[in-house]
Amino acid sequence: MSATLTDLLIAHGIAKHFGSREVLRGIDLSVPAQSITVILGTNGAGKTTLLRILGLLDPADAGTVTYDGIIAEESSITYSTPLTGPAYDRRTLTLRRQMMLAFQHPVAFSGSVLSNVTYGLLLRGVGRAEAENRAMAALREAGIDERAHQHASSLSGGESARLSLARALALKPGLLFLDEPSASLDPHGTKVLEDLLLHMRDDLGMTVVVVTQDIFEARRIADQVAFLHEGSIIEQSSRDRFFEQPRDERTRRFLAGDLLVT
Ligand SMILES: Nc1ncnc2c1ncn2[C@@H]1O[C@H](COP(=O)(O)OP(=O)(O)O)[C@@H](O)[C@H]1O
Ligand SMILES: [Mg+2]
């Protein structure tokens, strides 16, 4: 596990209902800075719901999320949920700009692949020429620069995933959330993705939270793993401890390949 000094994000007591259905309960999670945290869990465990709350896209019904030191002018900012109003407040907007969420089925804006990457840079006040240079460099790193002038909607699933990564490389958010990024990738694409995530952590100093169902992927890239099962985090620990000395019986069964069907 790489040495980390601070937790960039601390969630405490997060709960979420949809109608009468309790989808998340009592979620405590900490995300150390400049590390890769993997949230592991099966279909329907609540992974996407949790990611949207941590990324300030949706409010929780209860709980707090503290972001420590990712807004330059504040050392720490805590949101008690539910948040009020769609735009929340100025600090939320500033905080959101330090984050990026990449979804399982990435939504490309209309327009070219290149403009999908320059868009966020232009919004942040980067000049057009520099934005295009940075965007092309990011597309090259993500291995889709040959598609730069193609319409984004014409990309395959795997290419769209690379486009999401190129956006992240260009914007370099302090905190990057990825929802099942390798789900639509072949082994080569997965290797490119995982290498880029390690590069973001090691060379760009980014903090990454990755949701996956893939135990092997977690083992390859995680510094720490949180196992989300039926809306609760059953276990969170360093990668080695998680895989070598899992404490919870359900974690042991999941790692052994048992289907945790209830
Ligand atoms: N907007 C919503 N309205 C109602 N139920 C939802 C909504 N979003 C998610 N759910 C339900 O919450 C549960 C967790 O969903 P989700 O967070 O997408 O799980 P995961 O990403 O782990 O597969 C699922 O049973 C899903 O059907
Ligand atoms: Mg999901």
PDB file of C-alpha atoms and ligand atoms in Angstrom:
ATOM      1  CA  MET A   1       0.000   0.000   0.000  1.00  0.00           C
ATOM      2  CA  SER A   2       1.413   3.382  -0.951  1.00  0.00           C
ATOM      3  CA  ALA A   3       2.082   5.765   1.902  1.00  0.00           C
ATOM      4  CA  THR A   4      -0.733   8.224   2.405  1.00  0.00           C
ATOM      5  CA  LEU A   5      -0.989  10.836   5.097  1.00  0.00           C
ATOM      6  CA  THR A   6      -4.536  12.055   4.930  1.00  0.00           C
ATOM      7  CA  ASP A   7      -7.992  10.896   4.064  1.00  0.00           C
ATOM      8  CA  LEU A   8      -9.254  13.014   1.195  1.00  0.00           C
ATOM      9  CA  LEU A   9     -12.815  11.876   1.667  1.00  0.00           C
ATOM     10  CA  ILE A  10     -14.572  10.526   4.743  1.00  0.00           C
ATOM     11  CA  ALA A  11     -18.178   9.363   4.524  1.00  0.00           C
ATOM     12  CA  HIS A  12     -20.047   8.723   7.728  1.00  0.00           C
ATOM     13  CA  GLY A  13     -23.445   7.166   8.272  1.00  0.00           C
ATOM     14  CA  ILE A  14     -24.643   7.505   4.688  1.00  0.00           C
ATOM     15  CA  ALA A  15     -28.133   6.124   4.092  1.00  0.00           C
ATOM     16  CA  LYS A  16     -30.349   6.149   1.007  1.00  0.00           C
ATOM     17  CA  HIS A  17     -33.876   4.936   0.279  1.00  0.00           C
ATOM     18  CA  PHE A  18     -35.727   4.682  -2.993  1.00  0.00           C
ATOM     19  CA  GLY A  19     -39.372   4.640  -2.008  1.00  0.00           C
ATOM     20  CA  SER A  20     -39.644   2.126   0.798  1.00  0.00           C
ATOM     21  CA  ARG A  21     -36.504   0.369  -0.299  1.00  0.00           C
ATOM     22  CA  GLU A  22     -33.348   0.923   1.773  1.00  0.00           C
ATOM     23  CA  VAL A  23     -30.491   0.835  -0.729  1.00  0.00           C
ATOM     24  CA  LEU A  24     -27.630   2.100   1.450  1.00  0.00           C
ATOM     25  CA  ARG A  25     -27.356   2.012   5.221  1.00  0.00           C
ATOM     26  CA  GLY A  26     -24.757   3.209   7.717  1.00  0.00           C
ATOM     27  CA  ILE A  27     -22.010   3.632   5.134  1.00  0.00           C
ATOM     28  CA  ASP A  28     -18.669   4.611   6.626  1.00  0.00           C
ATOM     29  CA  LEU A  29     -15.875   4.916   4.091  1.00  0.00           C
ATOM     30  CA  SER A  30     -12.535   6.656   4.009  1.00  0.00           C
ATOM     31  CA  VAL A  31     -10.523   7.393   0.906  1.00  0.00           C
ATOM     32  CA  PRO A  32      -6.837   8.147   1.506  1.00  0.00           C
ATOM     33  CA  ALA A  33      -5.290  10.827  -0.706  1.00  0.00           C
ATOM     34  CA  GLN A  34      -3.241   9.793  -3.738  1.00  0.00           C
ATOM     35  CA  SER A  35      -4.388   6.220  -3.608  1.00  0.00           C
ATOM     36  CA  ILE A  36      -6.723   3.871  -5.440  1.00  0.00           C
ATOM     37  CA  THR A  37      -9.737   2.760  -3.445  1.00  0.00           C
ATOM     38  CA  VAL A  38     -11.789  -0.034  -4.954  1.00  0.00           C
ATOM     39  CA  ILE A  39     -15.438  -0.471  -4.010  1.00  0.00           C
ATOM     40  CA  LEU A  40     -16.161  -4.100  -4.718  1.00  0.00           C
ATOM     41  CA  GLY A  41     -19.641  -5.554  -4.878  1.00  0.00           C
ATOM     42  CA  THR A  42     -22.117  -7.559  -6.894  1.00  0.00           C
ATOM     43  CA  ASN A  43     -24.960  -6.242  -9.055  1.00  0.00           C
ATOM     44  CA  GLY A  44     -27.474  -4.177  -7.137  1.00  0.00           C
ATOM     45  CA  ALA A  45     -25.277  -3.812  -4.043  1.00  0.00           C
ATOM     46  CA  GLY A  46     -25.669  -0.010  -4.224  1.00  0.00           C
ATOM     47  CA  LYS A  47     -22.298   0.866  -5.780  1.00  0.00           C
ATOM     48  CA  THR A  48     -23.545   3.387  -8.345  1.00  0.00           C
ATOM     49  CA  THR A  49     -25.894   4.979  -5.803  1.00  0.00           C
ATOM     50  CA  LEU A  50     -22.995   5.419  -3.377  1.00  0.00           C
ATOM     51  CA  LEU A  51     -20.683   6.823  -6.049  1.00  0.00           C
ATOM     52  CA  ARG A  52     -23.274   9.436  -7.061  1.00  0.00           C
ATOM     53  CA  ILE A  53     -23.621  10.545  -3.434  1.00  0.00           C
ATOM     54  CA  LEU A  54     -19.862  10.758  -2.857  1.00  0.00           C
ATOM     55  CA  GLY A  55     -19.531  12.722  -6.107  1.00  0.00           C
ATOM     56  CA  LEU A  56     -22.212  15.200  -4.961  1.00  0.00           C
ATOM     57  CA  LEU A  57     -24.529  14.328  -7.833  1.00  0.00           C
ATOM     58  CA  ASP A  58     -27.279  13.009  -5.563  1.00  0.00           C
ATOM     59  CA  PRO A  59     -28.111  13.728  -1.936  1.00  0.00           C
ATOM     60  CA  ALA A  60     -28.226  10.968   0.662  1.00  0.00           C
ATOM     61  CA  ASP A  61     -31.071  10.728   3.158  1.00  0.00           C
ATOM     62  CA  ALA A  62     -28.690  10.836   6.094  1.00  0.00           C
ATOM     63  CA  GLY A  63     -25.005  11.069   6.842  1.00  0.00           C
ATOM     64  CA  THR A  64     -22.081  13.344   6.164  1.00  0.00           C
ATOM     65  CA  VAL A  65     -19.280  13.458   3.635  1.00  0.00           C
ATOM     66  CA  THR A  66     -16.120  15.382   4.474  1.00  0.00           C
ATOM     67  CA  TYR A  67     -13.693  16.413   1.759  1.00  0.00           C
ATOM     68  CA  ASP A  68     -10.383  17.321   3.245  1.00  0.00           C
ATOM     69  CA  GLY A  69      -8.117  19.726   1.464  1.00  0.00           C
ATOM     70  CA  ILE A  70      -9.330  19.349  -2.088  1.00  0.00           C
ATOM     71  CA  ILE A  71     -10.516  22.921  -2.365  1.00  0.00           C
ATOM     72  CA  ALA A  72      -7.454  25.159  -2.257  1.00  0.00           C
ATOM     73  CA  GLU A  73      -8.970  27.846  -0.077  1.00  0.00           C
ATOM     74  CA  GLU A  74     -10.527  25.510   2.489  1.00  0.00           C
ATOM     75  CA  SER A  75      -8.739  22.866   4.469  1.00  0.00           C
ATOM     76  CA  SER A  76     -11.849  20.791   4.996  1.00  0.00           C
ATOM     77  CA  ILE A  77     -15.474  20.918   3.926  1.00  0.00           C
ATOM     78  CA  THR A  78     -18.283  18.752   5.292  1.00  0.00           C
ATOM     79  CA  TYR A  79     -21.661  18.177   3.711  1.00  0.00           C
ATOM     80  CA  SER A  80     -24.458  16.936   5.856  1.00  0.00           C
ATOM     81  CA  THR A  81     -26.960  15.372   3.578  1.00  0.00           C
ATOM     82  CA  PRO A  82     -29.542  15.995   2.305  1.00  0.00           C
ATOM     83  CA  LEU A  83     -28.104  18.939   0.471  1.00  0.00           C
ATOM     84  CA  THR A  84     -30.537  21.652  -0.430  1.00  0.00           C
ATOM     85  CA  GLY A  85     -31.216  23.035  -3.883  1.00  0.00           C
ATOM     86  CA  PRO A  86     -29.979  21.693  -7.205  1.00  0.00           C
ATOM     87  CA  ALA A  87     -26.936  23.925  -7.434  1.00  0.00           C
ATOM     88  CA  TYR A  88     -26.299  23.742  -3.664  1.00  0.00           C
ATOM     89  CA  ASP A  89     -23.816  26.502  -3.007  1.00  0.00           C
ATOM     90  CA  ARG A  90     -20.656  28.052  -4.377  1.00  0.00           C
ATOM     91  CA  ARG A  91     -18.456  25.695  -2.402  1.00  0.00           C
ATOM     92  CA  THR A  92     -20.229  22.667  -3.853  1.00  0.00           C
ATOM     93  CA  LEU A  93     -19.541  23.919  -7.351  1.00  0.00           C
ATOM     94  CA  THR A  94     -15.873  24.539  -6.530  1.00  0.00           C
ATOM     95  CA  LEU A  95     -15.639  21.112  -4.988  1.00  0.00           C
ATOM     96  CA  ARG A  96     -17.359  19.430  -7.911  1.00  0.00           C
ATOM     97  CA  ARG A  97     -14.809  20.927 -10.260  1.00  0.00           C
ATOM     98  CA  GLN A  98     -12.119  19.076  -8.331  1.00  0.00           C
ATOM     99  CA  MET A  99     -13.905  15.826  -9.013  1.00  0.00           C
ATOM    100  CA  MET A 100     -14.883  13.814 -12.004  1.00  0.00           C
ATOM    101  CA  LEU A 101     -17.273  10.911 -12.315  1.00  0.00           C
ATOM    102  CA  ALA A 102     -17.002   8.512 -15.219  1.00  0.00           C
ATOM    103  CA  PHE A 103     -20.016   6.274 -15.586  1.00  0.00           C
ATOM    104  CA  GLN A 104     -20.317   2.728 -16.719  1.00  0.00           C
ATOM    105  CA  HIS A 105     -22.094   3.836 -19.866  1.00  0.00           C
ATOM    106  CA  PRO A 106     -20.338   7.118 -20.545  1.00  0.00           C
ATOM    107  CA  VAL A 107     -22.485   9.786 -22.083  1.00  0.00           C
ATOM    108  CA  ALA A 108     -20.565  11.511 -24.822  1.00  0.00           C
ATOM    109  CA  PHE A 109     -21.630  15.023 -25.652  1.00  0.00           C
ATOM    110  CA  SER A 110     -22.521  15.600 -29.254  1.00  0.00           C
ATOM    111  CA  GLY A 111     -19.621  16.729 -31.413  1.00  0.00           C
ATOM    112  CA  SER A 112     -16.182  15.339 -32.041  1.00  0.00           C
ATOM    113  CA  VAL A 113     -14.124  13.189 -29.717  1.00  0.00           C
ATOM    114  CA  LEU A 114     -11.678  16.089 -29.404  1.00  0.00           C
ATOM    115  CA  SER A 115     -14.390  18.579 -28.420  1.00  0.00           C
ATOM    116  CA  ASN A 116     -15.569  16.163 -25.724  1.00  0.00           C
ATOM    117  CA  VAL A 117     -12.194  16.569 -24.068  1.00  0.00           C
ATOM    118  CA  THR A 118     -11.668  20.289 -24.719  1.00  0.00           C
ATOM    119  CA  TYR A 119     -15.151  21.124 -23.346  1.00  0.00           C
ATOM    120  CA  GLY A 120     -14.245  20.765 -19.664  1.00  0.00           C
ATOM    121  CA  LEU A 121     -10.982  22.644 -20.175  1.00  0.00           C
ATOM    122  CA  LEU A 122     -12.716  25.569 -21.887  1.00  0.00           C
ATOM    123  CA  LEU A 123     -15.278  25.673 -19.041  1.00  0.00           C
ATOM    124  CA  ARG A 124     -12.386  26.052 -16.629  1.00  0.00           C
ATOM    125  CA  GLY A 125     -11.034  29.024 -18.550  1.00  0.00           C
ATOM    126  CA  VAL A 126      -8.219  27.341 -20.494  1.00  0.00           C
ATOM    127  CA  GLY A 127      -7.624  29.032 -23.872  1.00  0.00           C
ATOM    128  CA  ARG A 128      -8.671  27.145 -27.007  1.00  0.00           C
ATOM    129  CA  ALA A 129      -5.193  26.457 -28.401  1.00  0.00           C
ATOM    130  CA  GLU A 130      -3.890  25.144 -25.095  1.00  0.00           C
ATOM    131  CA  ALA A 131      -7.097  23.169 -24.520  1.00  0.00           C
ATOM    132  CA  GLU A 132      -6.674  21.447 -27.883  1.00  0.00           C
ATOM    133  CA  ASN A 133      -3.030  20.656 -27.189  1.00  0.00           C
ATOM    134  CA  ARG A 134      -3.830  19.197 -23.784  1.00  0.00           C
ATOM    135  CA  ALA A 135      -6.800  17.290 -25.173  1.00  0.00           C
ATOM    136  CA  MET A 136      -4.742  15.754 -27.984  1.00  0.00           C
ATOM    137  CA  ALA A 137      -2.023  14.724 -25.530  1.00  0.00           C
ATOM    138  CA  ALA A 138      -4.669  13.086 -23.321  1.00  0.00           C
ATOM    139  CA  LEU A 139      -6.277  11.293 -26.274  1.00  0.00           C
ATOM    140  CA  ARG A 140      -2.832   9.999 -27.243  1.00  0.00           C
ATOM    141  CA  GLU A 141      -2.201   8.703 -23.721  1.00  0.00           C
ATOM    142  CA  ALA A 142      -5.581   6.987 -23.698  1.00  0.00           C
ATOM    143  CA  GLY A 143      -4.860   5.508 -27.129  1.00  0.00           C
ATOM    144  CA  ILE A 144      -7.703   7.094 -29.131  1.00  0.00           C
ATOM    145  CA  ASP A 145      -6.031  10.094 -30.747  1.00  0.00           C
ATOM    146  CA  GLU A 146      -6.748   8.556 -34.145  1.00  0.00           C
ATOM    147  CA  ARG A 147     -10.432   9.089 -33.425  1.00  0.00           C
ATOM    148  CA  ALA A 148     -10.023  12.762 -32.437  1.00  0.00           C
ATOM    149  CA  HIS A 149     -12.035  14.182 -35.321  1.00  0.00           C
ATOM    150  CA  GLN A 150     -14.652  11.468 -35.431  1.00  0.00           C
ATOM    151  CA  HIS A 151     -18.118  12.058 -33.976  1.00  0.00           C
ATOM    152  CA  ALA A 152     -18.132  10.888 -30.337  1.00  0.00           C
ATOM    153  CA  SER A 153     -21.413   9.035 -30.774  1.00  0.00           C
ATOM    154  CA  SER A 154     -19.740   6.723 -33.302  1.00  0.00           C
ATOM    155  CA  LEU A 155     -17.324   5.258 -30.734  1.00  0.00           C
ATOM    156  CA  SER A 156     -17.541   1.656 -29.577  1.00  0.00           C
ATOM    157  CA  GLY A 157     -18.072   0.877 -25.881  1.00  0.00           C
ATOM    158  CA  GLY A 158     -14.365   0.349 -25.322  1.00  0.00           C
ATOM    159  CA  GLU A 159     -13.465   3.563 -27.166  1.00  0.00           C
ATOM    160  CA  SER A 160     -16.020   5.523 -25.122  1.00  0.00           C
ATOM    161  CA  ALA A 161     -14.346   4.221 -21.978  1.00  0.00           C
ATOM    162  CA  ARG A 162     -11.021   5.503 -23.322  1.00  0.00           C
ATOM    163  CA  LEU A 163     -12.626   8.859 -24.062  1.00  0.00           C
ATOM    164  CA  SER A 164     -13.689   9.069 -20.390  1.00  0.00           C
ATOM    165  CA  LEU A 165     -10.109   8.375 -19.370  1.00  0.00           C
ATOM    166  CA  ALA A 166      -8.808  11.012 -21.785  1.00  0.00           C
ATOM    167  CA  ARG A 167     -11.160  13.541 -20.181  1.00  0.00           C
ATOM    168  CA  ALA A 168      -9.787  12.628 -16.765  1.00  0.00           C
ATOM    169  CA  LEU A 169      -6.184  12.867 -17.979  1.00  0.00           C
ATOM    170  CA  ALA A 170      -6.824  16.306 -19.458  1.00  0.00           C
ATOM    171  CA  LEU A 171      -8.689  17.711 -16.448  1.00  0.00           C
ATOM    172  CA  LYS A 172      -6.598  15.967 -13.761  1.00  0.00           C
ATOM    173  CA  PRO A 173      -9.314  16.165 -11.109  1.00  0.00           C
ATOM    174  CA  GLY A 174      -8.122  15.746  -7.518  1.00  0.00           C
ATOM    175  CA  LEU A 175     -10.689  13.016  -7.071  1.00  0.00           C
ATOM    176  CA  LEU A 176     -11.753  10.667  -9.854  1.00  0.00           C
ATOM    177  CA  PHE A 177     -14.678   8.251  -9.545  1.00  0.00           C
ATOM    178  CA  LEU A 178     -15.014   5.445 -12.073  1.00  0.00           C
ATOM    179  CA  ASP A 179     -18.047   3.192 -12.254  1.00  0.00           C
ATOM    180  CA  GLU A 180     -17.152  -0.260 -13.593  1.00  0.00           C
ATOM    181  CA  PRO A 181     -14.691   1.210 -16.102  1.00  0.00           C
ATOM    182  CA  SER A 182     -13.492  -2.120 -17.457  1.00  0.00           C
ATOM    183  CA  ALA A 183     -16.951  -3.615 -17.969  1.00  0.00           C
ATOM    184  CA  SER A 184     -16.901  -2.886 -21.694  1.00  0.00           C
ATOM    185  CA  LEU A 185     -13.178  -3.413 -22.262  1.00  0.00           C
ATOM    186  CA  ASP A 186     -11.300  -6.354 -23.710  1.00  0.00           C
ATOM    187  CA  PRO A 187      -8.116  -7.554 -21.943  1.00  0.00           C
ATOM    188  CA  HIS A 188      -5.905  -5.116 -23.861  1.00  0.00           C
ATOM    189  CA  GLY A 189      -8.248  -2.213 -23.073  1.00  0.00           C
ATOM    190  CA  THR A 190      -8.337  -3.265 -19.423  1.00  0.00           C
ATOM    191  CA  LYS A 191      -4.536  -3.263 -19.278  1.00  0.00           C
ATOM    192  CA  VAL A 192      -4.426   0.255 -20.788  1.00  0.00           C
ATOM    193  CA  LEU A 193      -7.043   1.401 -18.266  1.00  0.00           C
ATOM    194  CA  GLU A 194      -5.278  -0.084 -15.259  1.00  0.00           C
ATOM    195  CA  ASP A 195      -1.890   1.305 -16.313  1.00  0.00           C
ATOM    196  CA  LEU A 196      -3.454   4.755 -16.730  1.00  0.00           C
ATOM    197  CA  LEU A 197      -5.001   4.583 -13.256  1.00  0.00           C
ATOM    198  CA  LEU A 198      -1.631   3.734 -11.737  1.00  0.00           C
ATOM    199  CA  HIS A 199      -0.073   6.599 -13.728  1.00  0.00           C
ATOM    200  CA  MET A 200      -2.739   8.997 -12.410  1.00  0.00           C
ATOM    201  CA  ARG A 201      -1.995   7.952  -8.839  1.00  0.00           C
ATOM    202  CA  ASP A 202       1.782   7.748  -9.063  1.00  0.00           C
ATOM    203  CA  ASP A 203       2.669  10.575 -11.453  1.00  0.00           C
ATOM    204  CA  LEU A 204      -0.302  12.953 -11.333  1.00  0.00           C
ATOM    205  CA  GLY A 205      -1.016  12.634  -7.608  1.00  0.00           C
ATOM    206  CA  MET A 206      -4.681  11.909  -8.195  1.00  0.00           C
ATOM    207  CA  THR A 207      -7.010  10.070  -5.843  1.00  0.00           C
ATOM    208  CA  VAL A 208      -9.113   7.433  -7.545  1.00  0.00           C
ATOM    209  CA  VAL A 209     -12.217   5.544  -6.435  1.00  0.00           C
ATOM    210  CA  VAL A 210     -13.073   2.618  -8.699  1.00  0.00           C
ATOM    211  CA  VAL A 211     -16.241   0.563  -8.544  1.00  0.00           C
ATOM    212  CA  THR A 212     -15.954  -2.960  -9.871  1.00  0.00           C
ATOM    213  CA  GLN A 213     -17.371  -6.457  -9.555  1.00  0.00           C
ATOM    214  CA  ASP A 214     -14.027  -7.905 -10.586  1.00  0.00           C
ATOM    215  CA  ILE A 215     -12.000  -9.379  -7.728  1.00  0.00           C
ATOM    216  CA  PHE A 216      -8.935  -9.753  -9.932  1.00  0.00           C
ATOM    217  CA  GLU A 217      -9.040  -6.139 -11.011  1.00  0.00           C
ATOM    218  CA  ALA A 218      -9.295  -5.087  -7.358  1.00  0.00           C
ATOM    219  CA  ARG A 219      -6.254  -7.184  -6.564  1.00  0.00           C
ATOM    220  CA  ARG A 220      -4.258  -5.655  -9.430  1.00  0.00           C
ATOM    221  CA  ILE A 221      -4.887  -1.969  -8.773  1.00  0.00           C
ATOM    222  CA  ALA A 222      -6.281  -1.340  -5.280  1.00  0.00           C
ATOM    223  CA  ASP A 223      -4.433   0.216  -2.388  1.00  0.00           C
ATOM    224  CA  GLN A 224      -7.527  -0.435  -0.297  1.00  0.00           C
ATOM    225  CA  VAL A 225     -10.731  -2.297  -0.866  1.00  0.00           C
ATOM    226  CA  ALA A 226     -14.231  -1.728   0.497  1.00  0.00           C
ATOM    227  CA  PHE A 227     -16.690  -4.572   0.071  1.00  0.00           C
ATOM    228  CA  LEU A 228     -20.253  -3.341  -0.384  1.00  0.00           C
ATOM    229  CA  HIS A 229     -22.906  -5.990   0.103  1.00  0.00           C
ATOM    230  CA  GLU A 230     -26.650  -5.330   0.138  1.00  0.00           C
ATOM    231  CA  GLY A 231     -26.170  -1.666   0.921  1.00  0.00           C
ATOM    232  CA  SER A 232     -23.629  -2.032   3.732  1.00  0.00           C
ATOM    233  CA  ILE A 233     -19.857  -1.883   3.717  1.00  0.00           C
ATOM    234  CA  ILE A 234     -18.994  -5.134   5.347  1.00  0.00           C
ATOM    235  CA  GLU A 235     -15.256  -4.723   5.305  1.00  0.00           C
ATOM    236  CA  GLN A 236     -12.724  -2.046   4.337  1.00  0.00           C
ATOM    237  CA  SER A 237      -9.019  -2.666   4.574  1.00  0.00           C
ATOM    238  CA  SER A 238      -5.730  -2.520   2.739  1.00  0.00           C
ATOM    239  CA  ARG A 239      -5.544  -4.638  -0.383  1.00  0.00           C
ATOM    240  CA  ASP A 240      -3.238  -7.253   1.158  1.00  0.00           C
ATOM    241  CA  ARG A 241      -5.243  -7.569   4.323  1.00  0.00           C
ATOM    242  CA  PHE A 242      -8.501  -7.725   2.392  1.00  0.00           C
ATOM    243  CA  PHE A 243      -7.355 -10.598   0.213  1.00  0.00           C
ATOM    244  CA  GLU A 244      -5.130 -12.431   2.646  1.00  0.00           C
ATOM    245  CA  GLN A 245      -6.967 -12.021   5.942  1.00  0.00           C
ATOM    246  CA  PRO A 246     -10.596 -11.145   5.248  1.00  0.00           C
ATOM    247  CA  ARG A 247     -12.438 -10.807   8.538  1.00  0.00           C
ATOM    248  CA  ASP A 248     -16.019 -11.268   7.467  1.00  0.00           C
ATOM    249  CA  GLU A 249     -17.432 -14.618   6.453  1.00  0.00           C
ATOM    250  CA  ARG A 250     -19.303 -13.024   3.516  1.00  0.00           C
ATOM    251  CA  THR A 251     -16.066 -11.494   2.226  1.00  0.00           C
ATOM    252  CA  ARG A 252     -14.385 -14.881   2.434  1.00  0.00           C
ATOM    253  CA  ARG A 253     -17.235 -16.484   0.503  1.00  0.00           C
ATOM    254  CA  PHE A 254     -17.218 -13.741  -2.132  1.00  0.00           C
ATOM    255  CA  LEU A 255     -13.461 -14.120  -2.621  1.00  0.00           C
ATOM    256  CA  ALA A 256     -13.850 -17.882  -2.864  1.00  0.00           C
ATOM    257  CA  GLY A 257     -16.257 -17.381  -5.754  1.00  0.00           C
ATOM    258  CA  ASP A 258     -19.448 -18.323  -3.898  1.00  0.00           C
ATOM    259  CA  LEU A 259     -22.521 -16.609  -5.241  1.00  0.00           C
ATOM    260  CA  LEU A 260     -23.843 -14.493  -2.392  1.00  0.00           C
ATOM    261  CA  VAL A 261     -27.458 -14.963  -3.291  1.00  0.00           C
ATOM    262  CA  THR A 262     -29.961 -14.327  -0.569  1.00  0.00           C
TER     263      THR A 262
HETATM  264  N1  LIG B   1     -33.301   5.995  -9.114  1.00  0.00           N
HETATM  265  C1  LIG B   1     -33.653   4.830  -8.565  1.00  0.00           C
HETATM  266  N2  LIG B   1     -34.938   4.582  -8.214  1.00  0.00           N
HETATM  267  C2  LIG B   1     -35.288   3.405  -7.641  1.00  0.00           C
HETATM  268  N3  LIG B   1     -34.435   2.412  -7.354  1.00  0.00           N
HETATM  269  C3  LIG B   1     -33.150   2.598  -7.693  1.00  0.00           C
HETATM  270  C4  LIG B   1     -32.684   3.812  -8.307  1.00  0.00           C
HETATM  271  N4  LIG B   1     -31.343   3.706  -8.519  1.00  0.00           N
HETATM  272  C5  LIG B   1     -31.001   2.500  -8.053  1.00  0.00           C
HETATM  273  N5  LIG B   1     -32.061   1.831  -7.554  1.00  0.00           N
HETATM  274  C6  LIG B   1     -32.041   0.487  -6.937  1.00  0.00           C
HETATM  275  O1  LIG B   1     -31.091   0.505  -5.915  1.00  0.00           O
HETATM  276  C7  LIG B   1     -30.361  -0.715  -5.886  1.00  0.00           C
HETATM  277  C8  LIG B   1     -28.871  -0.416  -6.001  1.00  0.00           C
HETATM  278  O2  LIG B   1     -28.629   0.076  -7.312  1.00  0.00           O
HETATM  279  P1  LIG B   1     -27.192   0.503  -7.817  1.00  0.00           P
HETATM  280  O3  LIG B   1     -26.632   1.501  -6.896  1.00  0.00           O
HETATM  281  O4  LIG B   1     -27.336   0.883  -9.240  1.00  0.00           O
HETATM  282  O5  LIG B   1     -26.407  -0.888  -7.657  1.00  0.00           O
HETATM  283  P2  LIG B   1     -25.033  -1.355  -8.323  1.00  0.00           P
HETATM  284  O6  LIG B   1     -24.407  -0.166  -8.992  1.00  0.00           O
HETATM  285  O7  LIG B   1     -24.213  -1.908  -7.194  1.00  0.00           O
HETATM  286  O8  LIG B   1     -25.386  -2.440  -9.297  1.00  0.00           O
HETATM  287  C9  LIG B   1     -30.879  -1.550  -7.017  1.00  0.00           C
HETATM  288  O9  LIG B   1     -31.786  -2.492  -6.514  1.00  0.00           O
HETATM  289  C10 LIG B   1     -31.586  -0.562  -7.921  1.00  0.00           C
HETATM  290  O10 LIG B   1     -32.651  -1.153  -8.586  1.00  0.00           O
HETATM  291 MG    MG B   2     -23.842   0.174 -10.923  1.00  0.00          MG
END
